XYZ file of C-alpha atoms in Angstrom:
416
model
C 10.816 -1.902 30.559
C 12.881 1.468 30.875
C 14.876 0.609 28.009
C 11.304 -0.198 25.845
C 9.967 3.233 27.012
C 13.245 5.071 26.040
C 13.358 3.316 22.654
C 9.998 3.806 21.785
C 10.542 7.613 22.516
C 13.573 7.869 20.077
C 10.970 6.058 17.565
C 8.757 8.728 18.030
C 11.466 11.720 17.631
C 12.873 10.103 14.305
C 9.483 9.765 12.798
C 8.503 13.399 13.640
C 11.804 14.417 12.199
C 11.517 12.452 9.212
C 8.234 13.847 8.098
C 9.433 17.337 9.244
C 12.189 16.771 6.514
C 9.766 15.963 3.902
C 7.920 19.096 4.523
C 11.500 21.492 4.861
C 13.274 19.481 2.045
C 12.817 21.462 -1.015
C 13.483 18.826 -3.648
C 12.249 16.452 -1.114
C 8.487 18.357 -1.199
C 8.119 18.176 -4.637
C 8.718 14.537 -5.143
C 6.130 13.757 -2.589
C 3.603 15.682 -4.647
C 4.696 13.613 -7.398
C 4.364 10.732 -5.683
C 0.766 11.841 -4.848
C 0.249 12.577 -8.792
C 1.394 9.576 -10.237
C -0.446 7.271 -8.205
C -3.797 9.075 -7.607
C -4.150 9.792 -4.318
C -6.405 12.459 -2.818
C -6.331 13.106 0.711
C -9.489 14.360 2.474
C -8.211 14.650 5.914
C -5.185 15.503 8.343
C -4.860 11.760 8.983
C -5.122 10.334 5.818
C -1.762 12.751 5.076
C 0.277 11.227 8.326
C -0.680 7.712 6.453
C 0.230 8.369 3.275
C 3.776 10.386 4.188
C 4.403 7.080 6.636
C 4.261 4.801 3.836
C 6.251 7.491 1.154
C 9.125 7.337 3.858
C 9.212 3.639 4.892
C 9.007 2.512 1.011
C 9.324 5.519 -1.313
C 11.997 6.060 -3.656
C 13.178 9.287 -5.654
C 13.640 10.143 -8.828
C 17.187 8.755 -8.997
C 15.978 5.685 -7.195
C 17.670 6.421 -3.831
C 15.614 5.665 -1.370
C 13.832 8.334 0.985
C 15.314 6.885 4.139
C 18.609 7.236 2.862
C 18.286 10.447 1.016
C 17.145 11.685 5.043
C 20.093 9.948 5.642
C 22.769 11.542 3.843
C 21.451 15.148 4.155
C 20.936 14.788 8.521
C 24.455 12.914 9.176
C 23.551 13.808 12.948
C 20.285 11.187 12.506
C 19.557 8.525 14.539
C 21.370 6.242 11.924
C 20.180 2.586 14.032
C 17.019 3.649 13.955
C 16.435 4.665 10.307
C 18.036 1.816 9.350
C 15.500 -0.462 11.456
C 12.961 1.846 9.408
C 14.114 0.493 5.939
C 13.345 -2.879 6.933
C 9.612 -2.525 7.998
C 7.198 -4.113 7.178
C 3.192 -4.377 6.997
C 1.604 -8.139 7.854
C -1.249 -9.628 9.378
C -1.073 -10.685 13.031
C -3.613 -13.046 15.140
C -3.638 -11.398 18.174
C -3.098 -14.468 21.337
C -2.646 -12.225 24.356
C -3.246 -8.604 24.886
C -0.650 -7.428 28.181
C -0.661 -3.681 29.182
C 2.704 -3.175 27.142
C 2.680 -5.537 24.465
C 0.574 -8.334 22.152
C 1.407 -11.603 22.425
C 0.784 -13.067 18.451
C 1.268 -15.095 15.095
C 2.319 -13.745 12.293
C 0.129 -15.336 9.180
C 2.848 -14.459 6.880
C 5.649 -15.991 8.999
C 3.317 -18.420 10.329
C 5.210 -17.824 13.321
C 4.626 -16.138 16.832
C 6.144 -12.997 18.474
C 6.522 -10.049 20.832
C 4.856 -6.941 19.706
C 5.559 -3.648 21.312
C 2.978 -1.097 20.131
C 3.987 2.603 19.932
C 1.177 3.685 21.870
C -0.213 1.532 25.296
C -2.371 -0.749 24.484
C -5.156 0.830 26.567
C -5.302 2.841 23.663
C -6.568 -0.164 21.307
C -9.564 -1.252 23.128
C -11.216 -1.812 19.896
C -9.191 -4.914 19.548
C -9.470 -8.265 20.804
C -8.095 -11.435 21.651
C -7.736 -13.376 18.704
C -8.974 -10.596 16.420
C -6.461 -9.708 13.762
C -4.630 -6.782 12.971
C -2.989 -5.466 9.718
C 0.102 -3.807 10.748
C 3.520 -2.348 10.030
C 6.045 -3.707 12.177
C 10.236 -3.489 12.466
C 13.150 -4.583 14.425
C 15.077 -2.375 16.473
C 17.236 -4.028 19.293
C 15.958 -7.537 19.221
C 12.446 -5.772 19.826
C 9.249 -5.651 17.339
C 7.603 -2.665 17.019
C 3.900 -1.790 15.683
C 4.670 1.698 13.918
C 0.860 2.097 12.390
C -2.052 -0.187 12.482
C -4.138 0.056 9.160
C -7.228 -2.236 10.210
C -8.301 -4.905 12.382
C -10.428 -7.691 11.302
C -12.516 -9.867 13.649
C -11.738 -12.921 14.399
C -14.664 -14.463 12.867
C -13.485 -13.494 9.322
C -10.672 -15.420 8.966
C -11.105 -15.631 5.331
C -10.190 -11.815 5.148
C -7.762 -12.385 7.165
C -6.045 -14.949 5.133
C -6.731 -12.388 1.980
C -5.054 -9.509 3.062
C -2.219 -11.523 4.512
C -1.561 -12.902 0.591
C -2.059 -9.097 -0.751
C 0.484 -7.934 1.827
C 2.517 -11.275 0.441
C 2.722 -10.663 -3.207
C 3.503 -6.493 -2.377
C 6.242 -7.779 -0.382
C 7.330 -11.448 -0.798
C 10.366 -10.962 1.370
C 7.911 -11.148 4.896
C 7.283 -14.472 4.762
C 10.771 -16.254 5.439
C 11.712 -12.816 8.253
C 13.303 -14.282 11.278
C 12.144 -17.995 9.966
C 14.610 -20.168 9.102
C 12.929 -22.940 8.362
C 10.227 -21.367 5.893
C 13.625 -20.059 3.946
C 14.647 -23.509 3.739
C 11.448 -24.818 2.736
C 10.867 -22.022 -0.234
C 14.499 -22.801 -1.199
C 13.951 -26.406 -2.039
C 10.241 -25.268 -3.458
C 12.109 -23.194 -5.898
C 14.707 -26.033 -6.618
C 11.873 -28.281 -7.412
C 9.947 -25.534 -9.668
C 12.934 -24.754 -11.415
C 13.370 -28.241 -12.469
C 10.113 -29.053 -13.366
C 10.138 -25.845 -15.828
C 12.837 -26.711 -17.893
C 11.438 -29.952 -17.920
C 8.414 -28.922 -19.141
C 9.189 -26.241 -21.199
C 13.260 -26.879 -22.297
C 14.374 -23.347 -21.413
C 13.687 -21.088 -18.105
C 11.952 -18.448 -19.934
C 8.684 -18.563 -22.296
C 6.818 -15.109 -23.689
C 2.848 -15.841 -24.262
C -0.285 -13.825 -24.102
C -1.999 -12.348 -21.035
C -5.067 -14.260 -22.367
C -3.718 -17.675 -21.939
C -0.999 -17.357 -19.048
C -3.513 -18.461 -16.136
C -4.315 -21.467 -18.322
C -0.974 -21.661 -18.469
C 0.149 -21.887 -14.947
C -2.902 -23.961 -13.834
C -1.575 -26.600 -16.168
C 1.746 -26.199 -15.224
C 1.169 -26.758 -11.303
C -0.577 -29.728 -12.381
C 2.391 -31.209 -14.368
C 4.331 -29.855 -11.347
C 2.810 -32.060 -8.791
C 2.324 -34.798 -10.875
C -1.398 -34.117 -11.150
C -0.682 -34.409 -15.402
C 1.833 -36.017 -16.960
C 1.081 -33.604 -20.475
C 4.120 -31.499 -21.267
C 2.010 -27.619 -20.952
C 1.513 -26.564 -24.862
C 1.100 -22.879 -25.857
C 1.220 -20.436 -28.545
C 4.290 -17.934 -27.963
C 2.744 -14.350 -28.536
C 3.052 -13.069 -31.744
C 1.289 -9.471 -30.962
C 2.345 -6.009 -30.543
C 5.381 -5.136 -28.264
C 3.796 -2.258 -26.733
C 4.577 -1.110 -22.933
C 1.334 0.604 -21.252
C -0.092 0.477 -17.685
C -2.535 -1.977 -16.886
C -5.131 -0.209 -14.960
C -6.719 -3.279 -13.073
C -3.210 -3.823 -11.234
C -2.354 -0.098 -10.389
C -4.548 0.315 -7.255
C -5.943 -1.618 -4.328
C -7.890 -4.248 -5.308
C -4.433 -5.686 -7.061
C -4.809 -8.887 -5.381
C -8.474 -9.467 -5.935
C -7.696 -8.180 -9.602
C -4.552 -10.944 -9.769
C -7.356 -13.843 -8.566
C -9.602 -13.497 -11.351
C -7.094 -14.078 -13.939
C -4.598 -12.257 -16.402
C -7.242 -12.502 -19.016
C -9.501 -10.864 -17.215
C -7.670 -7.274 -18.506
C -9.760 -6.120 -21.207
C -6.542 -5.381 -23.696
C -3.975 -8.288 -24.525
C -0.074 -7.732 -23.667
C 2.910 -9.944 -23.673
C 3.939 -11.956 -20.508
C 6.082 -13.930 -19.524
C 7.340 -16.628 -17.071
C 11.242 -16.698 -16.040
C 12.327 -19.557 -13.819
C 15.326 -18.822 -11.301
C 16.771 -22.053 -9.739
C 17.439 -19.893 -6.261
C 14.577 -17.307 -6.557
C 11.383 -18.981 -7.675
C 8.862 -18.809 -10.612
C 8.754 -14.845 -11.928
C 4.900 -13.667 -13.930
C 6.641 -10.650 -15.749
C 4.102 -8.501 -17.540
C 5.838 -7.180 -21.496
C 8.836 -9.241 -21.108
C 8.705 -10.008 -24.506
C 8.935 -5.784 -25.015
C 11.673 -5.435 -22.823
C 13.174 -8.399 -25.272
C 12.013 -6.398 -28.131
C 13.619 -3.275 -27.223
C 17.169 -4.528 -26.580
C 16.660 -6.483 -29.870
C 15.565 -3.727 -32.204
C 15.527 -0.525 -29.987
C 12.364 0.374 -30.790
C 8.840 0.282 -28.986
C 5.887 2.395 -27.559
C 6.322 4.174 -24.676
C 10.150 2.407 -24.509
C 12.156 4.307 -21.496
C 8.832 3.793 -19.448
C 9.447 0.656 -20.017
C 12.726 0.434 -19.328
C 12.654 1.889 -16.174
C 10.238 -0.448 -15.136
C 12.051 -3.111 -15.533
C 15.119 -1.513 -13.704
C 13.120 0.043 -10.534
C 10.232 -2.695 -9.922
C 11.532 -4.479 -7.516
C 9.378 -7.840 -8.740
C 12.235 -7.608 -11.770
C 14.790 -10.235 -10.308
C 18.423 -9.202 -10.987
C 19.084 -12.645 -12.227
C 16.820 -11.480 -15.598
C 18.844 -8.244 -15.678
C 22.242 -10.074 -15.629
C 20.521 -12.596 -18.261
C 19.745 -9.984 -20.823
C 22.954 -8.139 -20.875
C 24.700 -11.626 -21.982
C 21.691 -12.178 -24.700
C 21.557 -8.669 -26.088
C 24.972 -7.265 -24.696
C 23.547 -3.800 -24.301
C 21.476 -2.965 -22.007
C 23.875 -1.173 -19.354
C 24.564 1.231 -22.707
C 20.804 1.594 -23.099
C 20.315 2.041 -19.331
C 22.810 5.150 -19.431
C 21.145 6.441 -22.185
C 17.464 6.238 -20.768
C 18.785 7.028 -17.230
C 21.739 9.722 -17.675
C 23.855 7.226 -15.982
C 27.218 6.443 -16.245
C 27.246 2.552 -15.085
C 29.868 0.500 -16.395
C 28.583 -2.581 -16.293
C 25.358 -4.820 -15.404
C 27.240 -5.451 -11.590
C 26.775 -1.730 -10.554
C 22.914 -1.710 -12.435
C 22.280 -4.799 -10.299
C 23.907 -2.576 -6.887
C 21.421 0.361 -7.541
C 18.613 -0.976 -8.569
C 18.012 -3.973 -7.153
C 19.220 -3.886 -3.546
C 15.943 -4.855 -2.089
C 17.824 -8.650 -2.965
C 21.169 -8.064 -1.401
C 20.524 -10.195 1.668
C 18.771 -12.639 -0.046
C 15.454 -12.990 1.457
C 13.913 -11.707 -1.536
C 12.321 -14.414 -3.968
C 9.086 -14.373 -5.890
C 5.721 -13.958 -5.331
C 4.611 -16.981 -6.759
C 6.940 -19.491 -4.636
C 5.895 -17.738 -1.854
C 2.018 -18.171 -2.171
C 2.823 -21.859 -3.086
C 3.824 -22.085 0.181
C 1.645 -20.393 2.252
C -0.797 -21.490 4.272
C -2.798 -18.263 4.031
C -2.983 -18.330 0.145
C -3.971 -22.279 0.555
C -6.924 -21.747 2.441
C -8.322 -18.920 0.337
C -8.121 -21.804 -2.247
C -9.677 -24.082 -0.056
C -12.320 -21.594 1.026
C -13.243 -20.902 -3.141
C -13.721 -24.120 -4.221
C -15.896 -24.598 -1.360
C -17.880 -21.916 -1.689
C -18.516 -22.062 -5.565
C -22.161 -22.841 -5.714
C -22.660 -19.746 -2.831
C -21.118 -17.301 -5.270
C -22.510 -18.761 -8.559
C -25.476 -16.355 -9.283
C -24.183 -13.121 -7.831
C -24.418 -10.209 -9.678
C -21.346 -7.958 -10.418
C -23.591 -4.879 -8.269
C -25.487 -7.046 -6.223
C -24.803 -7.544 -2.521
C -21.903 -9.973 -1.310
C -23.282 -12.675 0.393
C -20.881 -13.381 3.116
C -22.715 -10.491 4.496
C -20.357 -7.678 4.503
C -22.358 -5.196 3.188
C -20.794 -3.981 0.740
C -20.910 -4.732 -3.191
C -20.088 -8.045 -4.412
C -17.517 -6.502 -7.273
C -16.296 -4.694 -4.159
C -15.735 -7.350 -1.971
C -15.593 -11.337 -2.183
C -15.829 -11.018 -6.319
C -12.344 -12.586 -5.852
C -13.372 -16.005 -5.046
């Protein structure tokens, strides 16, 4: 226990001293307040600004795409270097809590679907507001063969396990890489998934990439899963999109209700976009909003809004490097319109790949889609909508949810 208590001191210090740096850093100050621009957040209180720095540290990247930990890094070489590295691998999930001890919760990881040791930073006398079996949305890490709670963001009884299962699939699809963490077998099992989808795309659809509209992908994929498991034996027809190649942000899928957005369907944006789907034998089944622009641009070099989009496709980390590598062979320019775009130097799609997509050097990183295909969370969110069909079937957009929440029923279970 010494050795716990020590460690979770030198936690402490490297946090303080990390958001001290933020503060101190000149160049590091105004990208924070950047940050804060570009995604809309306002912060009303003292507490809202520890939250919001935490999460700009643990997964926030500069201009230049270096990330913040490492930036921290390379300007304090005196650092705790064990422990910021630990940092860059955090991670937020949904726990059910099985035993509460004075130092530590006993519990199962929905995302794992495993169960684990977790050390909070604070005693757990400090958390009487939650209890056995509840569930807790949490960032965690590794340090020392330890896991550590770094922040708690909410705790959900254990009587809602359908919100439970919900936030577990939102924290899923921001971060696919969770759900095969220390789990061996769930990495096998996605592998094979992704083996299998793979197969059954070019099967369906003779290549491992198709461009369509926004407005029929989620027919699309529906009929697709059902050729996949043998549901259908029809071949999946569509129209490939013949619209504008214009980049833009998509409003619906910029803030938090992403997931619930995601549910109701592609189509359910208000303007129409190109899409596409981009099979990777080892990584799963990609949804890649404006592929068909990216396409575009290396084709022609032209488009709306075209470094935006560019970077996009070099920074999001949902952009498989596999694609990248893919489109340099088809178009045999895009490291020469990276440097351009960036102000790089790069010379050649190997040391793009190194910068910009490291979040899939240790390959645990595969898509969102194979991941939810194999999750029991996202299954019995399924399960729990198709039940509950006729329940939802007359509520109004403004009208009250009716799994008695309280709160709005576009604001709540409009999802299912």
């Amino acid at each position: 226990m010494p050795l716990i208590i020590e460690t979770t001191e030198l936690i402490s210090k490297t946090m303080d001293s990390l958001i001290d740096f933020i503060v101190r850093d000149e160049k590091l100050s105004k990208e924070f307040e950047n940050y804060l621009i570009k995604n809309k957040i306002e912060i009303q209180k003292e507490a809202e600004l520890n939250n919001v720095l935490i999460d700009y540290i643990l997964e926030g990247k500069i201009e230049s795409g270096i990330r913040v930990l490492d930036y921290f890094s390379k300007k304090n070489p005196n650092c705790d270097k064990k422990t910021v590295e630990a940092l860059k691998n955090s991670y937020v999930s949904v726990f059910r809590i099985e035993k509460i001890s004075k130092n530590f919760f006993d519990v199962y990881n929905l995302a794992q679907e495993k169960n684990f040791t977790l050390v909070p930073l604070v005693k757990t006398t400090s958390l009487r507001g939650i209890g056995l079996y509840d569930y807790i949305k949490a960032r965690v890490f590794e340090l020392d063969s330890n896991f550590y709670v770094l922040e708690i963001f909410d705790v959900i009884s254990q009587y809602k396990e359908y919100f439970a299962n919900l936030e577990t699939v939102k924290c899923i699809i921001k971060n696919p890489k969770i759900a095969v963490l220390n789990n061996k077998d769930k990495l096998f099992e996605i592998k094979q998934s992704n083996l299998s989808f793979h197969s059954s795309f070019i099967e369906c659809f003779g290549k491992n990439e198709i461009i369509v509209s926004n407005k029929q992908l989620d027919t699309i994929l529906n009929n697709f899963y059902l050729y996949h498991t043998g549901s259908s034996s029809q071949k999946v027809e569509f129209e490939p999109y013949l619209g504008n190649f214009d980049f833009f942000t998509v409003e619906e899928f910029q803030n938090e209700n992403f997931m619930q957005n995601a549910l109701l369907g592609f189509s359910s944006t208000e303007k129409e976009y190109d899409i596409g789907l981009f099979s990777d034998s080892s990584l799963g089944l990609f949804v890649i909003p404006f592929l068909g622009t990216f396409n575009n641009i290396l084709k022609t070099g032209d488009a709306t809004n075209m470094e935006d989009c560019i970077k996009y496709f070099l920074k999001d980390d949902k952009i498989p490097p596999s694609l990248l590598i893919k489109k340099e062979e088809e178009f045999n320019n895009l490291v020469q319109i990276t440097n351009k775009v960036t102000n790089s130097e790069f010379d050649n799609i190997d040391e793009i790949i190194g910068f910009f997509k490291e979040d899939y050097d240790d390959n645990l990183r595969f898509s969102s889609v194979s991941i939810l295909y194999n999750s029991k969370a996202f299954s019995k969110i399924l399960n729990n909508k198709e039940e509950d069909e006729d329940k939802f079937a007359n509520v109004g957009r403004n009208d009250l949810c009716p799994c008695g929440s309280g709160k709005k029923y576009k604001k709540c279970c409009m999802v299912r």
